[in-house]
Short mmCIF file of C-alpha atoms in Angstrom, two decimals:
data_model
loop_
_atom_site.label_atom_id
_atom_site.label_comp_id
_atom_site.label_asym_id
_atom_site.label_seq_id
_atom_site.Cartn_x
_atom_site.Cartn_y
_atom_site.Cartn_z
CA UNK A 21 -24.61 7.48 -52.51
CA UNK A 22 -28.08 9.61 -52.42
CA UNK A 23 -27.12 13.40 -52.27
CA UNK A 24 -29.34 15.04 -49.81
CA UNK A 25 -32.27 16.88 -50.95
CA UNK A 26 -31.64 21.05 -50.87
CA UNK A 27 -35.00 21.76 -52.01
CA UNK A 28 -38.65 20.57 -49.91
CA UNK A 29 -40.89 18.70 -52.35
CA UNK A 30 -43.68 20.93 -53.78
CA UNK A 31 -47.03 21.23 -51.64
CA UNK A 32 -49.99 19.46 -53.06
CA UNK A 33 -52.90 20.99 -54.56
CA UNK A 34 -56.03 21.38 -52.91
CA UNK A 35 -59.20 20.08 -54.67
CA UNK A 36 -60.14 23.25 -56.01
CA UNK A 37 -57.40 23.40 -58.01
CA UNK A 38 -56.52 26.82 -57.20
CA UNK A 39 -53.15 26.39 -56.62
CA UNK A 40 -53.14 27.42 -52.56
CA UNK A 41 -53.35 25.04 -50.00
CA UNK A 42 -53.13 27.35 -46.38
CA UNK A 43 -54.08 23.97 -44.16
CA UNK A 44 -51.83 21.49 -46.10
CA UNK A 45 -50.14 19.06 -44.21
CA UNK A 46 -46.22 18.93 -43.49
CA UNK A 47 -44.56 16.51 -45.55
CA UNK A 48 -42.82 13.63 -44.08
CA UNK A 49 -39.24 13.44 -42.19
CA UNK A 50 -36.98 12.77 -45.07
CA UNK A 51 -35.05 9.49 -44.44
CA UNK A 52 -31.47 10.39 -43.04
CA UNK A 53 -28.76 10.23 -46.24
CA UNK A 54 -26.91 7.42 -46.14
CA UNK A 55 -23.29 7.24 -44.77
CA UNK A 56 -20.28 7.01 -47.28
CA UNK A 57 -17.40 4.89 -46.91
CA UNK A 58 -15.21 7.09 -44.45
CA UNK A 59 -18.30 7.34 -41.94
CA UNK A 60 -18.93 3.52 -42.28
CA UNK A 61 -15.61 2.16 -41.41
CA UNK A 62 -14.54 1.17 -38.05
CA UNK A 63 -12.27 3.62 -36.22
CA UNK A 64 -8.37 2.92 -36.77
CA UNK A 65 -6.21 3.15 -34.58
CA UNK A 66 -2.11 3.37 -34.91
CA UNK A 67 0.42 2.88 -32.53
CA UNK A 68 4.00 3.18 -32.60
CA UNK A 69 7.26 2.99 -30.99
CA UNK A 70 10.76 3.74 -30.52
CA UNK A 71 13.43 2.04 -28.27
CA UNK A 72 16.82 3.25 -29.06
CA UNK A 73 18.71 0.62 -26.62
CA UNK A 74 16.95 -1.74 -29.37
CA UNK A 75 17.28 0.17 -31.65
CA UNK A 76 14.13 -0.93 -33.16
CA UNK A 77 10.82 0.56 -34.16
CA UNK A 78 7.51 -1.14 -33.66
CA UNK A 79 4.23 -0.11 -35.68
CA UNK A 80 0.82 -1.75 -34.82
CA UNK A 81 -2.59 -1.22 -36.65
CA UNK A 82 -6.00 -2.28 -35.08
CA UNK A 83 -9.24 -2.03 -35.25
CA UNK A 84 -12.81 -3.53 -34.75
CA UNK A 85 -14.40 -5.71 -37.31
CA UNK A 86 -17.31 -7.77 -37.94
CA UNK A 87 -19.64 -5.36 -35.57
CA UNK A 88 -17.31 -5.15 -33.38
CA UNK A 89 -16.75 -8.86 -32.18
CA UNK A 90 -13.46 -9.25 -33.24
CA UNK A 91 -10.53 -6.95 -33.40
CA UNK A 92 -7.95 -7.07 -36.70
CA UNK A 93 -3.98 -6.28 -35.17
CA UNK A 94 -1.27 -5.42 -37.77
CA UNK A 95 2.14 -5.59 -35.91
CA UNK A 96 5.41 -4.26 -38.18
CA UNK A 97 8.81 -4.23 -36.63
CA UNK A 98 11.45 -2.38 -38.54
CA UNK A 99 14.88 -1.69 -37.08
CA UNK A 100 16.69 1.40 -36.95
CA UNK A 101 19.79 2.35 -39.51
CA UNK A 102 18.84 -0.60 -41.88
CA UNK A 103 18.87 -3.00 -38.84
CA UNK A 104 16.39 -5.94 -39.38
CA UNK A 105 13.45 -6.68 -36.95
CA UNK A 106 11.38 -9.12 -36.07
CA UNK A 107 9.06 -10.69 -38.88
CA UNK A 108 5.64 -8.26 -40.01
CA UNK A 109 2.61 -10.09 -37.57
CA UNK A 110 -0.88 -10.12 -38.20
CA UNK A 111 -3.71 -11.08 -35.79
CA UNK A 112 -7.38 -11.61 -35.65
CA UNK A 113 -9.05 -11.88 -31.93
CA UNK A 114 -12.19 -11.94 -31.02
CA UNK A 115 -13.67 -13.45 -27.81
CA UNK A 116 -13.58 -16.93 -28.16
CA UNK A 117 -11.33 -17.33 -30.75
CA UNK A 118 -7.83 -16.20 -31.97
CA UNK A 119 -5.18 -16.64 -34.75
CA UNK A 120 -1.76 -14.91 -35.19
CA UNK A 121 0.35 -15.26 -38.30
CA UNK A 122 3.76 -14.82 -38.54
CA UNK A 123 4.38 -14.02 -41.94
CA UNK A 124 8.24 -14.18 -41.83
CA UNK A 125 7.60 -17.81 -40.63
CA UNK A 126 4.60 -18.09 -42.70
CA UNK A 127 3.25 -20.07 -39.32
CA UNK A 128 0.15 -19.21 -37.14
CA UNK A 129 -1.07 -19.74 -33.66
CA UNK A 130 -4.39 -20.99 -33.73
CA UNK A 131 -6.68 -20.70 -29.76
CA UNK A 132 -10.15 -20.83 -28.95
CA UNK A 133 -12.54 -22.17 -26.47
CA UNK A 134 -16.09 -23.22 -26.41
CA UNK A 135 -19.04 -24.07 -23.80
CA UNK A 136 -20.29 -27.35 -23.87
CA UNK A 137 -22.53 -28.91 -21.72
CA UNK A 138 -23.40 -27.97 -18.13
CA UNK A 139 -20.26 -26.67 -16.26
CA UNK A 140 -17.74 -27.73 -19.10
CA UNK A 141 -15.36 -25.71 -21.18
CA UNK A 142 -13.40 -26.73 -24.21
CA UNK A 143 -9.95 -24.93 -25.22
CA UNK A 144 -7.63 -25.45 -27.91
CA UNK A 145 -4.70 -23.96 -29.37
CA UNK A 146 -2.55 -25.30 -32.35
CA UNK A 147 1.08 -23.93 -33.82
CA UNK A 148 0.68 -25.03 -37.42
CA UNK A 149 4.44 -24.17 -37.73
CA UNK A 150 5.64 -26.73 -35.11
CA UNK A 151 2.52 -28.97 -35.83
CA UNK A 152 1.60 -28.96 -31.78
CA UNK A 153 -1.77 -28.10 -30.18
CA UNK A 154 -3.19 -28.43 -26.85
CA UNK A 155 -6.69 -29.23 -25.56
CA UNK A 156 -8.01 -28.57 -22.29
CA UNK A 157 -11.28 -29.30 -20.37
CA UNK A 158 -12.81 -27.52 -17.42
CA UNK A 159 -15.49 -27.80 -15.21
CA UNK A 160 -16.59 -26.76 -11.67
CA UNK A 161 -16.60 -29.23 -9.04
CA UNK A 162 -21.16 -28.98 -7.86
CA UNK A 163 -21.79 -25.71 -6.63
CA UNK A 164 -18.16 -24.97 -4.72
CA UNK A 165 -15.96 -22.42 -6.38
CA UNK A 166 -13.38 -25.45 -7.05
CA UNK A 167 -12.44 -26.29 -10.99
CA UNK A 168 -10.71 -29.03 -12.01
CA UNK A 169 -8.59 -29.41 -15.24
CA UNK A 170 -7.53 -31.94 -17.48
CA UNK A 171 -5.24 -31.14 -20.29
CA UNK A 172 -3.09 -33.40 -22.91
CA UNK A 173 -0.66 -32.04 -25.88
CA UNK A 174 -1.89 -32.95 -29.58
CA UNK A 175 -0.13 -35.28 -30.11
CA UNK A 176 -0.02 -36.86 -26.77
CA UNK A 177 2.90 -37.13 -24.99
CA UNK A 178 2.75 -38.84 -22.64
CA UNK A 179 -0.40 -39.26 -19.87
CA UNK A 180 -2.72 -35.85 -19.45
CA UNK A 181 -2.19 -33.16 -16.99
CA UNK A 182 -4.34 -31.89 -14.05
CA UNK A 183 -5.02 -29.12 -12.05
CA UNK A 184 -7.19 -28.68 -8.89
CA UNK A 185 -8.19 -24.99 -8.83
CA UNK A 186 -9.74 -23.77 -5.15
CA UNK A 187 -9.56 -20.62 -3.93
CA UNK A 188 -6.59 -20.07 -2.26
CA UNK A 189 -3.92 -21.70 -4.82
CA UNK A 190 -4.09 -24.37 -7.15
CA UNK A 191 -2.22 -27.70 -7.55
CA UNK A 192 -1.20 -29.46 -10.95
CA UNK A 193 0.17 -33.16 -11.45
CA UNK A 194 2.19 -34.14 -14.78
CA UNK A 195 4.21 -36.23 -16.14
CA UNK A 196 7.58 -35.49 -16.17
CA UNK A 197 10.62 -37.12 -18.41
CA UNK A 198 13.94 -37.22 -16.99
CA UNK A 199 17.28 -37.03 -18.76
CA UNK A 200 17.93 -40.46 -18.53
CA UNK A 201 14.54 -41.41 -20.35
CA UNK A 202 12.86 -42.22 -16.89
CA UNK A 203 9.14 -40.56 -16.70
CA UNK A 204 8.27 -39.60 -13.46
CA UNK A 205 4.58 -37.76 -11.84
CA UNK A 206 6.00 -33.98 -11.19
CA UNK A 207 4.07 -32.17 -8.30
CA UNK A 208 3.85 -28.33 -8.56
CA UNK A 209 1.40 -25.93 -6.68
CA UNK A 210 0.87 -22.63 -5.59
CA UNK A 211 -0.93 -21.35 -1.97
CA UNK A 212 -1.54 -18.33 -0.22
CA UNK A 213 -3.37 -17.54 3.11
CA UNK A 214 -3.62 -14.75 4.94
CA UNK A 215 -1.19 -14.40 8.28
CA UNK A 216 -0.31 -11.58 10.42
CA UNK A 217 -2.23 -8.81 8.59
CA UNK A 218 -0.07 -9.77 5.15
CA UNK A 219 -0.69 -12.82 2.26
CA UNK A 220 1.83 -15.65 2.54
CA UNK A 221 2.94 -17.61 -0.87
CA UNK A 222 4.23 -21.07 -0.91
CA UNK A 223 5.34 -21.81 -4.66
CA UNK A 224 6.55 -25.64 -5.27
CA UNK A 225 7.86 -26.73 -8.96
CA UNK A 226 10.63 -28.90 -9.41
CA UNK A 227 11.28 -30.19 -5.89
CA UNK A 228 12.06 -26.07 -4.75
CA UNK A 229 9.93 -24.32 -3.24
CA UNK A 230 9.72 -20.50 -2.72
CA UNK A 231 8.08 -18.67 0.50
CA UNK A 232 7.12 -15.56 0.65
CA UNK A 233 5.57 -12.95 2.79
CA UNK A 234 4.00 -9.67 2.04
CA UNK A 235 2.87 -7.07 4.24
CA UNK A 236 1.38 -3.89 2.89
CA UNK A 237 -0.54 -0.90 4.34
CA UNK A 238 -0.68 2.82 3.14
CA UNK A 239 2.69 3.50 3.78
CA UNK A 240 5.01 0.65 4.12
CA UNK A 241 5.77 -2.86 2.50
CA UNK A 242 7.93 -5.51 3.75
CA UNK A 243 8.28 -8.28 1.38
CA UNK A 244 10.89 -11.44 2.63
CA UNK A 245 11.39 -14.23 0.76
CA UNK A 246 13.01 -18.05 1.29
CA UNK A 247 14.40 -20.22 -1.10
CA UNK A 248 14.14 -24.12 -0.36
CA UNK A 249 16.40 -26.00 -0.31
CA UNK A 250 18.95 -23.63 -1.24
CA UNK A 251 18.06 -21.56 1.86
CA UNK A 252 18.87 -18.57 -0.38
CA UNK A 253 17.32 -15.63 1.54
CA UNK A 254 16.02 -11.53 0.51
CA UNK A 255 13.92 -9.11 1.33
CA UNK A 256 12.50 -5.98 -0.06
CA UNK A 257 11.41 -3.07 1.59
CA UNK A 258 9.10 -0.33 0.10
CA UNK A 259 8.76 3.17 1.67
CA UNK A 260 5.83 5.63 1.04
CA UNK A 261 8.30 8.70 2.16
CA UNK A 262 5.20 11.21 1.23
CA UNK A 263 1.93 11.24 -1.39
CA UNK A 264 4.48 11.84 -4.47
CA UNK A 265 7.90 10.30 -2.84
CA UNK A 266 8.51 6.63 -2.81
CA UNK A 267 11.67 4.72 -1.59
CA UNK A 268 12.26 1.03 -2.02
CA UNK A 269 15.42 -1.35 -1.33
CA UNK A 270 16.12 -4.69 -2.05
CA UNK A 271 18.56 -6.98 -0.34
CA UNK A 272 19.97 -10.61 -1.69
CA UNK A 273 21.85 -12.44 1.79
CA UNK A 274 23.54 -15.59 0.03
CA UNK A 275 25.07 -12.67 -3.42
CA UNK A 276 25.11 -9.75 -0.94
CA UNK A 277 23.76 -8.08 -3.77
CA UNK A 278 21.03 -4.97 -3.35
CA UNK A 279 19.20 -2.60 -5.50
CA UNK A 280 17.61 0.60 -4.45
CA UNK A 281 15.24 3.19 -6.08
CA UNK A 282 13.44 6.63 -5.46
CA UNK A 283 10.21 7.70 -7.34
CA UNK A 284 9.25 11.24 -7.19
CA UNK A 285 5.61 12.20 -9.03
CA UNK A 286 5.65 15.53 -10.26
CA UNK A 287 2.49 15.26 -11.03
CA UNK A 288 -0.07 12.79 -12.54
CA UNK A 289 1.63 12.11 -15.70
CA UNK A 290 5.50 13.41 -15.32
CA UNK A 291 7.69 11.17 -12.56
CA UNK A 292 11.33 10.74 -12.14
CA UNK A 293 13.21 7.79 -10.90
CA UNK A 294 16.69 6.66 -9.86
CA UNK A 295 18.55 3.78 -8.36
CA UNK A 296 21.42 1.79 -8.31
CA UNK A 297 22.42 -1.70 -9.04
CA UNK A 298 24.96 -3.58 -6.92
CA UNK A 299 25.32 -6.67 -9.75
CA UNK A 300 25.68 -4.59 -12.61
CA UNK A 301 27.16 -1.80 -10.53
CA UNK A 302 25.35 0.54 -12.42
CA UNK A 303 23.69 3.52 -11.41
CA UNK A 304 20.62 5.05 -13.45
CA UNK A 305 17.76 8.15 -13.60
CA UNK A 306 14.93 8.23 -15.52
CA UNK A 307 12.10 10.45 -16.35
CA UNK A 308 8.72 9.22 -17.36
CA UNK A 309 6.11 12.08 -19.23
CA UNK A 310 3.22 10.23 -19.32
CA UNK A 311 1.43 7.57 -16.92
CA UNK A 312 4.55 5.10 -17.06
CA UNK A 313 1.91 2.37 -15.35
CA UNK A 314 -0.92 2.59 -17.55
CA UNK A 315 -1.70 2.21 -21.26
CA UNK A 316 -1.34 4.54 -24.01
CA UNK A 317 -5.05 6.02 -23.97
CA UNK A 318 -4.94 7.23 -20.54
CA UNK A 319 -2.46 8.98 -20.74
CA UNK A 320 -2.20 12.85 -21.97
CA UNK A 321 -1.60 13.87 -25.77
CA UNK A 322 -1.56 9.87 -26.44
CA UNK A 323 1.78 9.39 -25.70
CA UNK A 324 4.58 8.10 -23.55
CA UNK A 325 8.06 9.23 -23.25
CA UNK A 326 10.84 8.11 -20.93
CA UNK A 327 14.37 9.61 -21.17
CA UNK A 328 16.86 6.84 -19.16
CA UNK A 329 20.51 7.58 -18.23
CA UNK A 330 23.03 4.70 -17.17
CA UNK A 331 26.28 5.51 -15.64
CA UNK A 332 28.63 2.10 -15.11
CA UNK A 333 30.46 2.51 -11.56
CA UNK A 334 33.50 1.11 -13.46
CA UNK A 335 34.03 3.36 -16.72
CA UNK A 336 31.58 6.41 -15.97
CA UNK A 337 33.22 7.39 -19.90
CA UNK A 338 30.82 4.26 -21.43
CA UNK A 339 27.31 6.15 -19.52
CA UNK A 340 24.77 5.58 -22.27
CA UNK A 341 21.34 7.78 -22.74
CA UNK A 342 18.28 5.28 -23.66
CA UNK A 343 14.78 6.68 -24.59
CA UNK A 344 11.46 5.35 -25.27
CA UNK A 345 8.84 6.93 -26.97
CA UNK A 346 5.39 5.54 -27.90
CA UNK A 347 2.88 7.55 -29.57
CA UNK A 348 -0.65 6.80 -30.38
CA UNK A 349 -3.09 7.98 -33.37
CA UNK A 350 -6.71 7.43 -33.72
CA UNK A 351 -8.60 8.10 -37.01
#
C-alpha cells in the first residue's frame, strides 16, 4: 500500500538557474492513497438472538459481495446449556439467483429465474438432498394485467400445474392422487372483491372453502369468518380504544373458545401487551422495548427485547417467564 506523501515535491527551477521561481506553477493534485484492506471490504453485519422458551441461540453473518449484487448469509444455531441446535446454514442470494446449504445435511437448495423471450419468465429450484426441483413458466396474457402459469416437478409427477393470475384472486388446477391410487384434477382458488365498504375472501382447496369478511376504518375492525362445509363459524373484533390503546377479541361458535388482548404504546419503541387464552386457559403480559413490528435496523440501539409472562389458570405455581432478545452489530 503507497504511504501518503508528507512532504510537496520540490519546485522546479526557472531557466536562469537561479534557484527562485516566484511565478511557478502549483503542482498537480496528488492521486488519493489507495484504500487498505479494512476500508475495501464490504460492511458486516451480525445478528443474534436469544429465546429462552427454546432455549436456543441463533447467530447470523451477512454481507454484500460481488459489488453488491449478491448478499453472503452465515446462519449458526447453538443451543443453550450444551443443548444441540439446528445444523450451521450458509447462503448466497442475489437477485435472480439463490443457494442455501445445509451443512449438517451437507444438502442445498438451489432457485433462480430468468427472462426469456417477450413476456416469459423461467424459474427453477432444485433440493440436491431429496433430488427434486421444480420449473415454472410465466407470461402475461396481451396487454391485460392477467398471468398465466404452468409448472411441473423434476421429475414429473404426474401432468403440470396451472394457475390463472387476474387481479382480484387467482385460480390453480392440479393433479391430485388419492389414497386409493386414483388421480383426480384438484380445483383450488382464491377471490376477493370489495362489498359494503370492507374486502371479502373466498378461499377453496380441498373441496372447503373459507369466507371471510373484513371491515376496517381508523378505529374499528370487524373480521367474521365461515367455514364450508363444516359451517364452523368466528369472528374477531379489533378496537382502537385511543392513539396508543388497542383492544381486540376473538370468538370461535362451534369450540366456544375466545382469546382477547390489550396493547398499550408507551411510546414509539416500548409497548405492553396482555391477554388471555380460553384453549390453553392461559393468561399472559408482555413487554416489547423496541419496534416489536419492524426489523432490527429500525429500531433504537439495534435491538429488540421482549420480557413474556404466562400464568396457567389451572396451576398458577407452573407460571413461566420467557424472553427474547435480538441484538444487532454492524462493522
Amino acid at each position: 500500500m503507497a504511504a501518503p506523501a508528507l512532504l510537496s515535491a520540490p519546485q522546479p527551477m526557472d531557466g536562469d538557474g537561479d534557484g527562485v521561481a516566484p511565478h511557478a506553477a502549483p503542482s498537480p493534485t496528488q492521486p488519493p492513497p489507495e484504500r487498505g484492506f479494512l476500508s475495501r471490504r464490504p460492511p458486516v453485519r451480525v445478528t443474534s438472538e436469544f429465546d429462552s422458551e427454546r432455549k436456543l441461540f441463533s447467530h447470523r453473518i451477512s454481507c454484500r459481495v460481488l459489488d453488491g449484487l449478491a448478499k453472503l448469509r452465515l446462519r449458526v444455531h447453538q443451543g443453550a446449556a450444551g443443548g444441540v441446535g439446528p445444523g450451521p446454514e450458509v447462503a448466497l442470494v442475489a437477485r435472480n439467483f439463490s443457494v442455501v446449504v445445509d451443512t449438517a445435511s451437507r444438502g442445498a437448495v438451489l432457485r433462480g429465474a430468468a427472462d426469456l423471450a417477450g413476456s416469459l419468465r423461467l424459474r427453477a429450484s432444485h433440493n440436491t438432498k431429496e433430488g427434486l426441483g421444480e420449473v415454472a413458466v410465466t407470461t402475461n396474457l396481451g396487454d391485460s394485467p392477467c398471468k398465466m402459469e404452468i409448472s411441473s416437478l423434476v421429475p414429473p409427477d404426474g401432468l403440470p400445474r396451472a394457475t390463472f393470475v387476474f387481479p382480484n384472486g387467482e385460480v390453480s388446477v392440479k393433479e391430485k392422487k388419492l389414497d386409493e391410487g386414483e388421480k383426480i384434477l384438484s380445483v383450488n382458488g382464491i377471490v376477493k372483491s370489495h362489498v359494503l365498504n370492507g374486502v371479502c375472501t373466498a378461499l377453496y382447496n380441498d373441496n372447503a372453502m373459507n369466507i371471510k369478511y373484513r371491515y376496517k376504518d381508523d378505529e374499528l375492525s370487524f373480521i367474521p369468518s365461515l367455514s364450508l362445509p363444516s359451517n364452523s363459524l368466528s369472528f374477531a373484533f379489533k378496537r382502537q380504544l385511543t392513539p396508543s390503546d388497542k383492544f381486540s377479541y376473538r370468538y370461535h361458535f362451534d369450540t366456544n373458545y375466545w382469546s382477547a388482548v390489550y396493547k398499550q404504546k408507551a411510546s414509539k419503541h416500548v409497548k405492553w401487551k396482555a391477554g388471555y387464552e380460553s384453549d390453553e386457559r392461559l393468561g399472559w403480559a408482555s413487554l416489547w422495548v423496541g419496534d416489536a413490528g419492524g426489523k432490527t435496523k429500525e429500531t433504537p440501539l439495534k435491538s429488540k427485547i421482549q420480557l413474556m409472562l404466562k400464568v396457567p389458570q389451572d396451576n398458577i405455581q407452573n407460571s413461566i417467564v420467557v424472553f427474547r432478545v435480538k441484538k444487532r452489530w454492524d462493522f
